[in-house]
Coordinates of C-alpha atoms and ligand atoms in Angstrom, one line a residue:
X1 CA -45.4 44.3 -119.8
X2 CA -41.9 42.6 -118.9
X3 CA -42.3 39.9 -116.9
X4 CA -41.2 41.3 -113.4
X5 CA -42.9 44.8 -114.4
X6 CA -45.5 44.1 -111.6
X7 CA -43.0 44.7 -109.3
X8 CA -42.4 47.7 -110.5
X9 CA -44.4 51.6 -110.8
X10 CA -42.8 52.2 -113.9
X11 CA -41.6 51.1 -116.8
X12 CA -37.7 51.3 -117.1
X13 CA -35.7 54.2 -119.1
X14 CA -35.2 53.6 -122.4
X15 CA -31.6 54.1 -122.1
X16 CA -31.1 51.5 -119.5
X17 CA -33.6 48.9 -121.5
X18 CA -30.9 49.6 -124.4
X19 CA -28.0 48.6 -121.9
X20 CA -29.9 45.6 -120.1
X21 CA -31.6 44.3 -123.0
X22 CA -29.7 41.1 -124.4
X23 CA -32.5 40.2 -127.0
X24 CA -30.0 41.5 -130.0
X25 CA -27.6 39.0 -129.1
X26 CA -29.0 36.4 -127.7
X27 CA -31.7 35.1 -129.8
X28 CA -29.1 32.8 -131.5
X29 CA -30.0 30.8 -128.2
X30 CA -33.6 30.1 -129.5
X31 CA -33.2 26.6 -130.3
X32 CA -31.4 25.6 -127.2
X33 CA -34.0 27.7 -125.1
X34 CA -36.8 26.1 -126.7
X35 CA -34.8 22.8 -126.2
X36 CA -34.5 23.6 -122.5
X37 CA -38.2 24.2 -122.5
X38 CA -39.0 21.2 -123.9
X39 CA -37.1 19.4 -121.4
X40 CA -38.5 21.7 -118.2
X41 CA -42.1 20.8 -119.3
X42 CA -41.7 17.3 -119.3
X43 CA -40.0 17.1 -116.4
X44 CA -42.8 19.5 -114.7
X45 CA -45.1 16.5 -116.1
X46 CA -43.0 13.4 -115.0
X47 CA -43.3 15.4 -111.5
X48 CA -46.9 16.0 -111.6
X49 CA -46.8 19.8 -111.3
X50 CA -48.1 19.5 -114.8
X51 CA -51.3 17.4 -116.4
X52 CA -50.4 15.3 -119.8
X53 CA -52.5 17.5 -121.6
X54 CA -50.5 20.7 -120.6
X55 CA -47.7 19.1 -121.3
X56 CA -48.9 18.1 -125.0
X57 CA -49.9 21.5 -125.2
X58 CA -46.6 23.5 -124.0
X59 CA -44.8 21.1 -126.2
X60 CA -46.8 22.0 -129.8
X61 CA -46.4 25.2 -128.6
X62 CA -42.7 25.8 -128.0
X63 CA -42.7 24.1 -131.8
X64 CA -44.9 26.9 -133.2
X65 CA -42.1 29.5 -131.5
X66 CA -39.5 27.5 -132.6
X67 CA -40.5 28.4 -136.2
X68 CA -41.3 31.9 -135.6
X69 CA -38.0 32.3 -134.3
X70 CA -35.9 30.5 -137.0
X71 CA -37.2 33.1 -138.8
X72 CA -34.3 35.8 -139.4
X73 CA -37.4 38.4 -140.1
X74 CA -38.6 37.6 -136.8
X75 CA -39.3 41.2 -135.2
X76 CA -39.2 41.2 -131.0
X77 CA -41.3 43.6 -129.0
X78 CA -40.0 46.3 -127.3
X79 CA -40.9 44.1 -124.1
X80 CA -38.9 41.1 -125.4
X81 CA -35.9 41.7 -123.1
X82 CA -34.1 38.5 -123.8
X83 CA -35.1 35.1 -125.9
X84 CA -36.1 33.9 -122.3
X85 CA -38.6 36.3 -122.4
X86 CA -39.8 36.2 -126.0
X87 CA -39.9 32.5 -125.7
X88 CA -42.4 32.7 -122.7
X89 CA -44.2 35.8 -124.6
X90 CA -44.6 33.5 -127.9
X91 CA -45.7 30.7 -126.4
X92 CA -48.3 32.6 -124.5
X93 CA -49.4 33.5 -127.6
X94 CA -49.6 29.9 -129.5
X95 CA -51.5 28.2 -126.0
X96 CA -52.7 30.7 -123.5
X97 CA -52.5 31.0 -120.1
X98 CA -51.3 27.2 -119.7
X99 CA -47.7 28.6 -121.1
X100 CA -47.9 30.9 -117.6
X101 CA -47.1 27.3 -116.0
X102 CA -44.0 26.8 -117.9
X103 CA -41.6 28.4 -115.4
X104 CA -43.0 27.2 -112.4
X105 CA -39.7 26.1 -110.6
X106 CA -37.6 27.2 -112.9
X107 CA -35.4 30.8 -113.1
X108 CA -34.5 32.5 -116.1
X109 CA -30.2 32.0 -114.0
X110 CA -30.6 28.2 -114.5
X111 CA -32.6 28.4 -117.7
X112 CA -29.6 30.6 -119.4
X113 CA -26.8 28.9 -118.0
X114 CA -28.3 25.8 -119.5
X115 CA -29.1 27.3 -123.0
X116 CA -25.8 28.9 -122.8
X117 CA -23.8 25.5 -121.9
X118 CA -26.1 24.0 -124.6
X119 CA -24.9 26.1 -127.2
X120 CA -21.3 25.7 -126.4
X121 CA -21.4 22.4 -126.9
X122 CA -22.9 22.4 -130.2
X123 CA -20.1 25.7 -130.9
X124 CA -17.4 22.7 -130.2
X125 CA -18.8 20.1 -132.4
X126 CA -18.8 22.5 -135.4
X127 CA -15.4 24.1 -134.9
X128 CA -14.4 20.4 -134.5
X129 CA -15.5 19.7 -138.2
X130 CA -13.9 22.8 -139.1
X131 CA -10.6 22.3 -137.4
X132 CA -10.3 18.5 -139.0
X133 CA -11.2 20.2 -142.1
X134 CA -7.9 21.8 -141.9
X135 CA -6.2 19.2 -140.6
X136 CA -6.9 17.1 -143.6
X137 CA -5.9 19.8 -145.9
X138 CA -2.4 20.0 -143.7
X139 CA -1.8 16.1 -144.3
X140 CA -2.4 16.3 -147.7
X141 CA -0.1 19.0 -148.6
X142 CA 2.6 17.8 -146.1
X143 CA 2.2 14.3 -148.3
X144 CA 2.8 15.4 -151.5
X145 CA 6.0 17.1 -150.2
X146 CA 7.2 14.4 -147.9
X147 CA 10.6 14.1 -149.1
X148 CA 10.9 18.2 -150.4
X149 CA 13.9 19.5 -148.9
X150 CA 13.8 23.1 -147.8
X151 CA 15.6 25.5 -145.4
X152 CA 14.7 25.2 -141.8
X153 CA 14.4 28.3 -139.5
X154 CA 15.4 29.4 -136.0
X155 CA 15.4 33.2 -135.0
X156 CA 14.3 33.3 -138.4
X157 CA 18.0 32.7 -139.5
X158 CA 18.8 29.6 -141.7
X159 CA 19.6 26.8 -139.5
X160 CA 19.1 22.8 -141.2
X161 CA 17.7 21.4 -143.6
X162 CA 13.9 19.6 -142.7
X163 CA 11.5 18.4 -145.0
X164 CA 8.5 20.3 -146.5
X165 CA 6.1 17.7 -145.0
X166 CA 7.8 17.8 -141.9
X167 CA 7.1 21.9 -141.9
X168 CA 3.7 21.5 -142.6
X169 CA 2.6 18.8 -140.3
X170 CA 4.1 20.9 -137.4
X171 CA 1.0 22.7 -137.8
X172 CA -1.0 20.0 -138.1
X173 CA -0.1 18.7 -133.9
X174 CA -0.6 22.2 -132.8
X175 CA -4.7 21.9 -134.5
X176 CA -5.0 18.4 -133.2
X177 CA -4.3 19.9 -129.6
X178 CA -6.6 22.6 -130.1
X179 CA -9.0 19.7 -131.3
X180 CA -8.8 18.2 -128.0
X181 CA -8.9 21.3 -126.2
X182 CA -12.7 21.8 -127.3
X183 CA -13.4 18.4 -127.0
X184 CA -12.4 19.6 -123.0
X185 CA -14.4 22.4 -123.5
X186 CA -17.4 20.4 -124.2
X187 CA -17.1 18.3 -121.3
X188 CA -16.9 21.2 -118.6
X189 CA -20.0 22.7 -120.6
X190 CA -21.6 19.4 -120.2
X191 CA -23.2 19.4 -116.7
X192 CA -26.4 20.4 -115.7
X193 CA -27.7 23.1 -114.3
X194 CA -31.8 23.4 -114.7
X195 CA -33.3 23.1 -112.1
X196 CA -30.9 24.7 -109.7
X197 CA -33.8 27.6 -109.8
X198 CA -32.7 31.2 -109.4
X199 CA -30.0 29.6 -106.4
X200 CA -31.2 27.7 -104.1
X201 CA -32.5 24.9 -105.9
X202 CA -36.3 24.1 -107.2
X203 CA -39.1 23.5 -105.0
X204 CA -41.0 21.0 -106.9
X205 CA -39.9 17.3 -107.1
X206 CA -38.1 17.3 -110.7
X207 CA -36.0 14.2 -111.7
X208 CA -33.2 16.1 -112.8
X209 CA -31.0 13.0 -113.9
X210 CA -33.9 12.7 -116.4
X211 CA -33.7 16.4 -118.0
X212 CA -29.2 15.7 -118.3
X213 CA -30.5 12.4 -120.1
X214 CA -33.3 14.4 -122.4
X215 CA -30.9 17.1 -123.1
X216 CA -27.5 15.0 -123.6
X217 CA -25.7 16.2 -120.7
X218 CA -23.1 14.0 -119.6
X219 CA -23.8 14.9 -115.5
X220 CA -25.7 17.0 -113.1
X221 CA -24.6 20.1 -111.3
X222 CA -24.3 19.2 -107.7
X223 CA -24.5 22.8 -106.6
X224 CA -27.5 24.9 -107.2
X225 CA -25.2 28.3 -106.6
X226 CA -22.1 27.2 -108.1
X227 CA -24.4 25.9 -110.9
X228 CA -26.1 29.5 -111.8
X229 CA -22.5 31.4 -111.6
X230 CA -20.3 28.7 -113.3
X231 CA -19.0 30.2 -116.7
X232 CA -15.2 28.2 -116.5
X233 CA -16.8 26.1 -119.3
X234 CA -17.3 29.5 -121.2
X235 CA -13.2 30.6 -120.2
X236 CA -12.3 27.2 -121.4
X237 CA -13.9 27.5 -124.9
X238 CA -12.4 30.9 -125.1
X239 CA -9.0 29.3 -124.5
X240 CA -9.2 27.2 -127.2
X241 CA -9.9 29.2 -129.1
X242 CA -7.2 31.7 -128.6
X243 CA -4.7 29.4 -128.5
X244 CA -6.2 28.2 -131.9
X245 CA -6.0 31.7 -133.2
X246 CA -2.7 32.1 -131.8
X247 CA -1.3 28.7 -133.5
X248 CA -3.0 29.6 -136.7
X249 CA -1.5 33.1 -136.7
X250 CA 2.0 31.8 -136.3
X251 CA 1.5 29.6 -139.0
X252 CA -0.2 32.2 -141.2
X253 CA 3.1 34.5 -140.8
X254 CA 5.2 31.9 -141.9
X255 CA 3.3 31.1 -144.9
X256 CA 3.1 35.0 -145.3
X257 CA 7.0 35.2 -145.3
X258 CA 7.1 31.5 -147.6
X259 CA 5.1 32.7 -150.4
X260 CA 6.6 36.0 -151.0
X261 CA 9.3 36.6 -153.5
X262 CA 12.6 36.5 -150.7
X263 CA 11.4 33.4 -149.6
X264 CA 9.1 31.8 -152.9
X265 CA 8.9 28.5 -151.4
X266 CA 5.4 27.9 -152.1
X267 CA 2.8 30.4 -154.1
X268 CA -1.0 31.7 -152.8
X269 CA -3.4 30.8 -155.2
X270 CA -5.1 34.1 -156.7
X271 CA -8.4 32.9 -154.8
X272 CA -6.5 33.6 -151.6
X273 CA -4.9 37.0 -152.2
X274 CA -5.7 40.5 -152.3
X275 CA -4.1 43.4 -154.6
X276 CA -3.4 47.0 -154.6
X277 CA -5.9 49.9 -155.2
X278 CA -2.3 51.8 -156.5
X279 CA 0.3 49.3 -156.7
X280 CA -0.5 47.5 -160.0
X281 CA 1.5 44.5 -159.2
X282 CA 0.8 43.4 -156.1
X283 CA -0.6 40.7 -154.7
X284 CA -0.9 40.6 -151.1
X285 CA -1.3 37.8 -148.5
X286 CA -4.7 39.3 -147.5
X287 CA -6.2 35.7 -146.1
X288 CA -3.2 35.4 -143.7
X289 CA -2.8 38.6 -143.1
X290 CA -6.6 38.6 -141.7
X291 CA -5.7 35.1 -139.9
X292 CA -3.1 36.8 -138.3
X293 CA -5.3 39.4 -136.9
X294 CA -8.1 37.7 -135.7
X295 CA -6.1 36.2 -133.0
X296 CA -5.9 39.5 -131.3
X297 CA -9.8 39.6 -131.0
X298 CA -9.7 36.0 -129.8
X299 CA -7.1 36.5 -127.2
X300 CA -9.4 40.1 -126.7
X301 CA -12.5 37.6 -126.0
X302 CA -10.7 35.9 -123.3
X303 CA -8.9 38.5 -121.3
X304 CA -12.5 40.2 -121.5
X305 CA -14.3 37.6 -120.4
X306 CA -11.8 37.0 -117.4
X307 CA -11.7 40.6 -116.5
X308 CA -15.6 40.6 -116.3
X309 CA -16.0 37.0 -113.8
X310 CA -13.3 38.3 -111.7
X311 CA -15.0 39.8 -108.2
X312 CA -18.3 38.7 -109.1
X313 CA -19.9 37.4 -105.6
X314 CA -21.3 34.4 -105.8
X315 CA -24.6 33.1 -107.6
X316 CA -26.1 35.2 -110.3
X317 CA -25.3 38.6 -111.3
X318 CA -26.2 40.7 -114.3
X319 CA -22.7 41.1 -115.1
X320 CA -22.7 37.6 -116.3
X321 CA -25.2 38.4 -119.2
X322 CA -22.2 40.0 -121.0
X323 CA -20.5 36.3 -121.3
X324 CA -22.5 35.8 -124.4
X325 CA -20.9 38.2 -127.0
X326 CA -17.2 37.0 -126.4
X327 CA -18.3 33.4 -127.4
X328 CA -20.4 33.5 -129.9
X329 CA -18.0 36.3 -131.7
X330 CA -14.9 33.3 -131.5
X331 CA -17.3 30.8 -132.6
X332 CA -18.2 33.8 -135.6
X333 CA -15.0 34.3 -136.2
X334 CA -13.2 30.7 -136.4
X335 CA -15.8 29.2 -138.6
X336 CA -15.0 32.4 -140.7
X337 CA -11.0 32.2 -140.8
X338 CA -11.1 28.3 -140.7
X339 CA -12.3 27.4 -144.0
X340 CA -10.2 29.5 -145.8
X341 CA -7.2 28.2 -144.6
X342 CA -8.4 25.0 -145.4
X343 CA -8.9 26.3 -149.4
X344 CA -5.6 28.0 -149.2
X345 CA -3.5 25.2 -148.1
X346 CA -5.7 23.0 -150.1
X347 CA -4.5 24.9 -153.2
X348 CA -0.9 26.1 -152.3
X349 CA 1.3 25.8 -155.2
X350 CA 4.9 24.3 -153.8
X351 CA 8.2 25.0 -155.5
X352 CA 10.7 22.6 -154.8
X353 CA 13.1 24.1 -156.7
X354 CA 13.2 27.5 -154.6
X355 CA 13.1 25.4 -151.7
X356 CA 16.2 23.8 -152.5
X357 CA 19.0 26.7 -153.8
X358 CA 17.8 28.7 -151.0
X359 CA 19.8 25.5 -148.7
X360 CA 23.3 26.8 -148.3
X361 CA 26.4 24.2 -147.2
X362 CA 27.0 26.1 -143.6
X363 CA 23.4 24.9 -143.1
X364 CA 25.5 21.5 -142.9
X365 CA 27.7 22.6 -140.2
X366 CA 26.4 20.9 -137.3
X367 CA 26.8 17.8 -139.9
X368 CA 30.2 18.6 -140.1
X369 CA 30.9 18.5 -136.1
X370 CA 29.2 15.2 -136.6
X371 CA 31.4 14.4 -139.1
X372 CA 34.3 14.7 -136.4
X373 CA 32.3 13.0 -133.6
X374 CA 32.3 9.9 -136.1
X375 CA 35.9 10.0 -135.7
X376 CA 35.9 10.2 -132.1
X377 CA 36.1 13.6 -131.1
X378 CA 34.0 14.8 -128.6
X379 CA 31.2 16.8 -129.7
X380 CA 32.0 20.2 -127.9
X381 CA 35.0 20.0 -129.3
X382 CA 33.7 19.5 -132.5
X383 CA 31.5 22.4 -132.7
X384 CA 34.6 24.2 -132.0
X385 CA 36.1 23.0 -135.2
X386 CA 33.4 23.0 -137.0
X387 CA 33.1 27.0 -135.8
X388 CA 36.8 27.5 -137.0
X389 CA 36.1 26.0 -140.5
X390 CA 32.5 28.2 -140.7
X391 CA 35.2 31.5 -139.9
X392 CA 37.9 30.6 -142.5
X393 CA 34.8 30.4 -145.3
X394 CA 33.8 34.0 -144.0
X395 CA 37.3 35.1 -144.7
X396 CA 37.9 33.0 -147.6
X397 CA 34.1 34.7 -148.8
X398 CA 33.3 30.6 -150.0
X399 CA 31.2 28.7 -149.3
X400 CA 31.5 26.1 -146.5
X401 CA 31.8 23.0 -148.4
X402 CA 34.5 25.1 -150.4
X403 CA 37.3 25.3 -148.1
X404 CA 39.9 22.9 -149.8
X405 CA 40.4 19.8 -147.4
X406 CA 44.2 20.8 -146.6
X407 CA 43.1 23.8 -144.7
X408 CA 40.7 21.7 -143.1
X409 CA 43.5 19.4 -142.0
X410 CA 45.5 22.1 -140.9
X411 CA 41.9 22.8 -138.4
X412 CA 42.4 18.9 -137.9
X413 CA 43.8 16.1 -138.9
X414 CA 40.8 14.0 -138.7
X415 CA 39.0 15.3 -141.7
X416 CA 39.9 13.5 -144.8
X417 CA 38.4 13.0 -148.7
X418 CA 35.2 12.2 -147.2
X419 CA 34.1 15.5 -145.8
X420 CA 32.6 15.5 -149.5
X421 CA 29.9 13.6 -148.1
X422 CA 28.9 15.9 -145.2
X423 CA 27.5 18.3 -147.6
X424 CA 24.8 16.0 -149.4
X425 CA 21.4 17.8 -148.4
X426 CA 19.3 14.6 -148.9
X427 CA 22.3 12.2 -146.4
X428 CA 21.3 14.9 -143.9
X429 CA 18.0 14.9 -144.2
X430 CA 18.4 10.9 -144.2
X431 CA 20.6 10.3 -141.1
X432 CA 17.6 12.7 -139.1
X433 CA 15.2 9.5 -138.7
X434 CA 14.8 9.1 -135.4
X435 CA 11.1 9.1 -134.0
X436 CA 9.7 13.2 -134.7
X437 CA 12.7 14.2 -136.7
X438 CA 13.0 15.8 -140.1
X439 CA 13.9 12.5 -142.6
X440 CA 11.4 11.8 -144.7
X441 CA 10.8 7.9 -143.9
X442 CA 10.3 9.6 -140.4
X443 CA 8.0 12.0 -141.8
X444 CA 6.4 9.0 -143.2
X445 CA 5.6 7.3 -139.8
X446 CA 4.4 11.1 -138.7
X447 CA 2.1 10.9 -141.5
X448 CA 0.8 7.7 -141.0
X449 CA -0.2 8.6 -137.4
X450 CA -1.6 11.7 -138.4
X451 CA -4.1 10.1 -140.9
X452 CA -4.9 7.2 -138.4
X453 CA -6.0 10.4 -135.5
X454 CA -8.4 11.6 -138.5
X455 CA -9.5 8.3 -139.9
X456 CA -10.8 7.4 -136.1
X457 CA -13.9 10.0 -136.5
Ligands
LIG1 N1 -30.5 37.9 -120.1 C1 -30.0 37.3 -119.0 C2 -28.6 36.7 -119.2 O1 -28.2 36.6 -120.3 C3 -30.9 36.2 -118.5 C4 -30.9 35.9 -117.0 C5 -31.4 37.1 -116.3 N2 -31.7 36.9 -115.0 C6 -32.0 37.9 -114.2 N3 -32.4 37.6 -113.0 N4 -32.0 39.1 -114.7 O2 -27.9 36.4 -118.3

């Protein structure tokens, strides 16, 4: 019998038990339901609603059923609409009628908003690990090519010269935002909501303060029907991690373009990549290419989950059962794309040599305006210059740091013998120290404060 079948002068169609039944997806909440429960029954006994001894007794109970459920074999009933229900029905079985006393004060709205916030929370501490993970594997590659220099990009056309580990660690600020954005997450998940009831708040005298304190929540709801229909903290999570799969794709397509043979800056290890059922030869980006991808479902999770809060009235409504699936898919599927990242970058082969000879002289030109504004010409019209000489090389079909210094002269009479100088890649790199720029004694200070953020936990 379900548990509100009383109610009730038959038993529900079996299609609609297939569409309202959320036992397939959310007995992954059995620990944090049986944590809950834990907590509720105490509390019932701190209150007196319950004796010592049926407290003792709920409490070797829910253990029993948290075994039974641990185990993936576990089989429910057909009756075993959600893990709120199973719970209840397993622990009726371990102890008897006394389990009937369990929910006394207590709806299944603030029961799963609580298991649900629990379970977020514990989502954020292991994508933490997992995001740090990677994060450490970024530092490590950007340090052993601190000082590479390689061609910079914008619009994907040549631009400067920057540093390898100055490329790499600007994916690493992108993952320590995305670190803090779940740490955010956590925090919004982190309040209360048992014993808000089914809305209006419990009847019985329950020290709620005391269940936040069992269950490591940071505060207490202060809203019974805000408290059951709250789900920002679930909107939250989902932005992190969309913006994490968004970041990670970005970076995934420019290791995509890197590692192939136009580019051949850097090389997938074979571990990483994925070949041709036709094509003998290839070897294709396959775990960035997937990276890539799975930012679309991510981003998918959130607009979903947005789309479905949007007009609910206020307090509880069915519709907020389908908050579930979203979440524990990003959770699924960032623990899933996260590590191998981590063993890719981990094991990217760099090649400093491709690096450099794809670093052509007009990538100096802005050095060469420079050059001019040394000698005191303003820098607009510099760039003008600077322009001119980049035109007579097109013409001229040489390169930029080709064009013999008389025609330069003829441009303006500033340049002199020392123009030579404008076109050494590593002086460039050099005179880019300033705090966040591309030199690599300033990549050294980046490094050192990214390995002081991960040395703090
Ligand atoms: N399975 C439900 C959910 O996930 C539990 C709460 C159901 N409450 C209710 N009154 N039907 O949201």
């Amino acid at each position: 019998m379900r548990l509100w079948g009383s109610r009730m002068g038959k038993e529900p169609d079996a299609a609609f038990s297939r569409l309202s039944d959320s036992f397939s997806f959310d007995r992954r909440l059995y620990g944090e339901d049986v944590d809950a429960s834990l907590a509720w029954a105490r509390a019932l006994g701190r209150a007196r609603v319950l004796t010592e001894s049926e407290v003792e007794a709920l409490v070797a109970g829910l253990e029993e059923v948290r075994g039974t459920l641990a185990d993936p074999a576990f089989e429910p009933l057909p009756t075993d609409e959600d893990i709120h229900t199973a719970v209840e029905r397993l622990l009726t079985e371990q102890v008897g009628p006394v389990a009937g006393k369990l929910h006394t004060g207590r709806s299944r709205n603030d029961q799963v908003a609580t298991d649900f916030r629990l379970w977020v929370m514990r989502a954020c501490d292991r994508i933490e690990v997992a995001i740090l993970d990677l994060a450490r594997a970024m530092v490590q590659s950007a340090r052993a090519g601190v000082d590479l220099p390689m061609p910079g990009y914008t619009h994907m056309r040549p631009a400067q010269p920057v540093t390898w580990g100055h490329w790499m660690l600007s994916a690493f600020w992108p993952l320590i935002r995305s670190r803090d954005r779940f740490a955010l997450a956590r925090a919004s998940a982190s309040v209360l909501p048992l014993g808000s009831a089914a809305l209006a708040g419990t009847a019985y005298p329950i020290d709620r303060q005391a269940i936040a304190d069992d269950l490591g929540f940071d505060s207490v709801s202060p809203n019974s029907i805000d408290a059951i229909s709250d789900r920002d903290f679930a909107v939250e999570y989902l932005f992190a991690a969309a913006m994490l799969g968004v970041n990670l794709s970005r970076h995934a397509e420019g290791l995509i373009l890197y590692s192939g043979p136009e580019y051949g800056f850097v090389e997938l290890d074979e571990g990483y990549t994925s070949g041709s059922s036709l094509m003998p030869q290839k070897r294709n980006p396959g775990a960035l290419e997937l990276t890539r991808a799975k930012a679309g479902r991510l981003v998918g999770h959130l607009t979903g989950l947005l789309t479905t809060l949007k007009g609910l009235p206020s307090a509880y409504d069915n519709d907020l059962q389908e908050d579930k699936p979203p979440v524990f898919d990003a959770h699924d599927t960032l623990l899933e794309v996260l590590p191998v990242l981590t063993g890719l970058i981990g094991t990217l082969q760099l090649h400093p040599s491709r690096m450099a000879a794809a670093i052509t002289p007009d990538m100096l030109s802005t050095d060469l305006a420079d050059y001019l504004v040394g000698k005191g010409l303003p820098f607009r019209e510099a760039h003008a210059v600077a322009g001119r000489v980049v035109r007579v090389a097109d013409e001229k079909q040489v390169a930029l740091d080709q064009v013999p210094l008389q025609e330069l002269r003829v441009l303006d009479g500033r340049f002199e013998q020392d123009v030579v100088e404008v076109f050494d890649v590593e002086a460039a790199l050099e005179r880019r120290s300033s705090l966040g720029g591309t030199a690599p004694s300033a990549v050294r200070d980046q490094l050192k404060a990214a390995e002081e953020i991960l040395s703090r936990r």
